[in-house]
PDB file of C-alpha atoms in Angstrom:
ATOM      1  CA  MET A   1      11.914   4.528  -7.446  1.00 86.00           C
ATOM      2  CA  PHE A   2       9.904   6.274 -10.178  1.00 85.00           C
ATOM      3  CA  GLU A   3      12.323   4.888 -12.667  1.00 87.00           C
ATOM      4  CA  TYR A   4      12.901   0.970 -11.372  1.00 89.00           C
ATOM      5  CA  ARG A   5      12.399  -1.344 -14.243  1.00 90.00           C
ATOM      6  CA  ASP A   6      13.227  -4.438 -12.536  1.00 92.00           C
ATOM      7  CA  GLY A   7      10.376  -6.919 -10.207  1.00 95.00           C
ATOM      8  CA  GLU A   8       7.620  -8.746 -11.317  1.00 95.00           C
ATOM      9  CA  VAL A   9       4.637  -6.081 -12.031  1.00 95.00           C
ATOM     10  CA  ILE A  10       2.184  -8.274  -9.733  1.00 92.00           C
ATOM     11  CA  LYS A  11      -1.088  -5.450 -10.145  1.00 91.00           C
ATOM     12  CA  ASP A  12      -1.420  -2.637 -12.841  1.00 92.00           C
ATOM     13  CA  ILE A  13      -4.636  -0.913 -12.385  1.00 91.00           C
ATOM     14  CA  GLY A  14      -3.141   1.787 -14.830  1.00 86.00           C
ATOM     15  CA  ILE A  15      -3.361   4.430 -12.493  1.00 90.00           C
ATOM     16  CA  ARG A  16      -1.268   2.342  -9.964  1.00 92.00           C
ATOM     17  CA  THR A  17       1.178  -0.858 -10.220  1.00 94.00           C
ATOM     18  CA  VAL A  18       2.477  -2.643  -7.498  1.00 95.00           C
ATOM     19  CA  THR A  19       5.824  -4.894  -8.499  1.00 96.00           C
ATOM     20  CA  ARG A  20       7.614  -7.420  -6.357  1.00 96.00           C
ATOM     21  CA  ILE A  21      11.404  -6.735  -6.263  1.00 95.00           C
ATOM     22  CA  ALA A  22      13.868  -9.511  -4.914  1.00 95.00           C
ATOM     23  CA  LEU A  23      16.843  -7.870  -2.848  1.00 94.00           C
ATOM     24  CA  THR A  24      19.861 -10.521  -1.920  1.00 93.00           C
ATOM     25  CA  ILE A  25      20.983  -8.099   1.492  1.00 92.00           C
ATOM     26  CA  ASP A  26      23.535 -10.123   3.531  1.00 95.00           C
ATOM     27  CA  GLY A  27      23.686 -13.216   1.502  1.00 96.00           C
ATOM     28  CA  GLN A  28      19.398 -13.828   2.149  1.00 94.00           C
ATOM     29  CA  VAL A  29      16.889 -13.282  -0.245  1.00 95.00           C
ATOM     30  CA  ARG A  30      14.569 -10.783   1.337  1.00 94.00           C
ATOM     31  CA  HIS A  31      10.852  -9.834  -0.921  1.00 95.00           C
ATOM     32  CA  PHE A  32       9.860  -6.148  -0.630  1.00 96.00           C
ATOM     33  CA  TYR A  33       6.792  -4.042  -2.754  1.00 96.00           C
ATOM     34  CA  LEU A  34       6.940  -0.941  -4.580  1.00 96.00           C
ATOM     35  CA  LYS A  35       3.759   0.677  -5.065  1.00 96.00           C
ATOM     36  CA  ARG A  36       3.981   3.413  -7.478  1.00 95.00           C
ATOM     37  CA  HIS A  37       0.333   5.702  -8.016  1.00 93.00           C
ATOM     38  CA  TYR A  38       0.376   7.652 -11.549  1.00 90.00           C
ATOM     39  CA  GLY A  39      -0.940  11.204 -11.959  1.00 78.00           C
ATOM     40  CA  GLU A  40      -2.767  11.628  -8.834  1.00 78.00           C
ATOM     41  CA  LYS A  41      -4.860  15.355  -9.018  1.00 77.00           C
ATOM     42  CA  MET A  42      -2.724  17.239  -5.746  1.00 73.00           C
ATOM     43  CA  TRP A  43      -4.628  20.529  -4.618  1.00 62.00           C
ATOM     44  CA  PHE A  44      -3.110  22.592  -1.832  1.00 55.00           C
ATOM     45  CA  ARG A  45      -4.712  24.253   0.340  1.00 44.00           C
ATOM     46  CA  GLY A  46      -3.404  28.351   2.116  1.00 40.00           C
ATOM     47  CA  ARG A  47      -0.028  28.757   1.774  1.00 40.00           C
ATOM     48  CA  GLY A  48       0.956  25.234   2.935  1.00 43.00           C
ATOM     49  CA  SER A  49       1.671  22.820   0.906  1.00 44.00           C
ATOM     50  CA  SER A  50       1.832  18.258   0.369  1.00 43.00           C
ATOM     51  CA  PHE A  51       5.425  18.973  -0.006  1.00 46.00           C
ATOM     52  CA  GLY A  52       5.905  21.685   2.838  1.00 46.00           C
ATOM     53  CA  GLY A  53       3.216  20.635   5.470  1.00 47.00           C
ATOM     54  CA  GLY A  54      -0.257  21.593   5.714  1.00 47.00           C
ATOM     55  CA  GLY A  55      -2.008  20.632   2.111  1.00 57.00           C
ATOM     56  CA  ARG A  56      -3.065  16.507   1.643  1.00 72.00           C
ATOM     57  CA  LEU A  57      -1.043  14.022   1.406  1.00 80.00           C
ATOM     58  CA  SER A  58      -0.214  11.972  -2.517  1.00 90.00           C
ATOM     59  CA  GLN A  59      -1.053   8.262  -1.863  1.00 91.00           C
ATOM     60  CA  GLY A  60       1.945   6.939  -1.396  1.00 93.00           C
ATOM     61  CA  LEU A  61       3.163   9.274   1.327  1.00 93.00           C
ATOM     62  CA  LEU A  62      -0.383   8.717   3.217  1.00 93.00           C
ATOM     63  CA  GLU A  63       0.094   4.933   3.186  1.00 94.00           C
ATOM     64  CA  PHE A  64       3.348   5.441   4.366  1.00 96.00           C
ATOM     65  CA  ASP A  65       1.736   7.537   7.065  1.00 95.00           C
ATOM     66  CA  ASN A  66      -1.092   5.068   7.675  1.00 94.00           C
ATOM     67  CA  ILE A  67       1.186   1.549   7.834  1.00 94.00           C
ATOM     68  CA  CYS A  68       3.421   3.747  10.620  1.00 95.00           C
ATOM     69  CA  ARG A  69       0.462   4.657  12.691  1.00 95.00           C
ATOM     70  CA  PHE A  70      -0.714   1.299  12.665  1.00 92.00           C
ATOM     71  CA  ARG A  71       2.500  -0.303  13.632  1.00 92.00           C
ATOM     72  CA  GLU A  72       2.571   2.371  16.424  1.00 94.00           C
ATOM     73  CA  ALA A  73      -0.867   1.101  17.408  1.00 94.00           C
ATOM     74  CA  ASN A  74       0.893  -2.322  17.475  1.00 91.00           C
ATOM     75  CA  VAL A  75      -1.067  -3.631  14.593  1.00 87.00           C
ATOM     76  CA  SER A  76       0.643  -6.065  12.508  1.00 84.00           C
ATOM     77  CA  THR A  77       0.941  -4.693   8.942  1.00 88.00           C
ATOM     78  CA  PRO A  78       3.664  -4.623   6.191  1.00 91.00           C
ATOM     79  CA  VAL A  79       7.223  -3.050   7.612  1.00 93.00           C
ATOM     80  CA  PRO A  80       7.864   0.556   5.657  1.00 96.00           C
ATOM     81  CA  VAL A  81      11.669   1.135   3.972  1.00 96.00           C
ATOM     82  CA  ALA A  82      10.146   3.954   1.514  1.00 96.00           C
ATOM     83  CA  ALA A  83       8.183   6.325   0.012  1.00 96.00           C
ATOM     84  CA  GLY A  84       8.359   9.301  -1.764  1.00 94.00           C
ATOM     85  CA  GLN A  85       6.729  12.031  -4.235  1.00 92.00           C
ATOM     86  CA  ARG A  86       7.115  14.242  -7.212  1.00 90.00           C
ATOM     87  CA  MET A  87       5.666  16.656  -9.584  1.00 87.00           C
ATOM     88  CA  ILE A  88       4.830  15.952 -13.159  1.00 85.00           C
ATOM     89  CA  ARG A  89       3.018  18.855 -13.810  1.00 81.00           C
ATOM     90  CA  TRP A  90       0.507  21.107 -12.036  1.00 78.00           C
ATOM     91  CA  PRO A  91      -1.744  19.569 -10.442  1.00 80.00           C
ATOM     92  CA  ARG A  92      -0.314  16.260 -10.715  1.00 84.00           C
ATOM     93  CA  VAL A  93       2.170  14.325  -8.863  1.00 90.00           C
ATOM     94  CA  GLN A  94       3.720  10.229  -9.032  1.00 92.00           C
ATOM     95  CA  SER A  95       4.404   8.727  -5.400  1.00 95.00           C
ATOM     96  CA  PHE A  96       5.254   6.032  -4.180  1.00 95.00           C
ATOM     97  CA  VAL A  97       5.710   3.428  -1.049  1.00 97.00           C
ATOM     98  CA  VAL A  98       7.766   0.405  -0.455  1.00 97.00           C
ATOM     99  CA  THR A  99       6.892  -2.257   2.243  1.00 96.00           C
ATOM    100  CA  GLU A 100       8.654  -5.516   3.140  1.00 95.00           C
ATOM    101  CA  ASP A 101       7.053  -8.323   2.257  1.00 92.00           C
ATOM    102  CA  PHE A 102       4.829  -9.591   5.464  1.00 87.00           C
ATOM    103  CA  ARG A 103       4.602 -13.688   4.977  1.00 82.00           C
ATOM    104  CA  PRO A 104       3.290 -15.646   6.140  1.00 81.00           C
ATOM    105  CA  TYR A 105       0.093 -13.299   6.249  1.00 82.00           C
ATOM    106  CA  ILE A 106      -2.285 -12.531   3.054  1.00 79.00           C
ATOM    107  CA  SER A 107      -3.721  -9.022   2.157  1.00 76.00           C
ATOM    108  CA  LEU A 108      -7.420  -9.109   2.860  1.00 76.00           C
ATOM    109  CA  GLU A 109      -7.850  -8.679  -1.031  1.00 78.00           C
ATOM    110  CA  LYS A 110      -6.641 -12.379  -1.432  1.00 83.00           C
ATOM    111  CA  LEU A 111      -8.439 -13.273   2.091  1.00 82.00           C
ATOM    112  CA  LEU A 112     -12.066 -11.547  -0.099  1.00 85.00           C
ATOM    113  CA  GLU A 113     -10.989 -13.889  -3.429  1.00 87.00           C
ATOM    114  CA  THR A 114     -10.564 -17.205  -1.674  1.00 89.00           C
ATOM    115  CA  ARG A 115     -12.565 -17.361   1.056  1.00 85.00           C
ATOM    116  CA  PRO A 116     -15.539 -14.560   1.577  1.00 83.00           C
ATOM    117  CA  GLU A 117     -17.678 -16.472   4.291  1.00 84.00           C
ATOM    118  CA  PHE A 118     -14.932 -15.319   6.657  1.00 78.00           C
ATOM    119  CA  PHE A 119     -16.636 -11.939   6.479  1.00 77.00           C
ATOM    120  CA  LEU A 120     -20.100 -13.595   7.135  1.00 79.00           C
ATOM    121  CA  GLY A 121     -19.172 -13.943  10.428  1.00 70.00           C
ATOM    122  CA  ARG A 122     -19.377 -16.681  12.246  1.00 67.00           C
ATOM    123  CA  SER A 123     -23.951 -18.507  12.064  1.00 60.00           C
ATOM    124  CA  ARG A 124     -25.261 -19.591  15.317  1.00 54.00           C
ATOM    125  CA  LYS A 125     -28.420 -21.538  16.074  1.00 53.00           C
ATOM    126  CA  PRO A 126     -31.042 -19.351  18.113  1.00 51.00           C
ATOM    127  CA  GLU A 127     -30.619 -21.377  22.004  1.00 55.00           C
ATOM    128  CA  ASN A 128     -33.993 -22.123  21.895  1.00 50.00           C
ATOM    129  CA  GLY A 129     -33.735 -23.827  18.575  1.00 49.00           C
ATOM    130  CA  CYS A 130     -36.196 -21.977  16.293  1.00 49.00           C
ATOM    131  CA  SER A 131     -34.496 -20.183  13.789  1.00 46.00           C
TER     132      SER A 131
END
């Protein structure tokens, strides 16, 4: 997944990219998102590490873990498919997470862009008519 070059890059902010991938599975086109994190610093604690337990998780593995926890709590989130990390040079790692498309839902980011008033809540008129 680190070297995967197909798909449509839908976000590239240097340290992170998101690529939309279309795959035909059993004759049906399904869409996935590959999010890659580049060159994040990993500091290891004690004898444990993020590669063997006890250390901090990379962004890709942390996102995968968080998605799984949300799903366990019955919160609707994209289906996690895969995640991984690799050391590129001490103390930097690359990581990724793959999720399946979550249509018809939209991202919070998109909701903020298109309907910021959604997050302001409903304005209510005081019961006595005064403001």
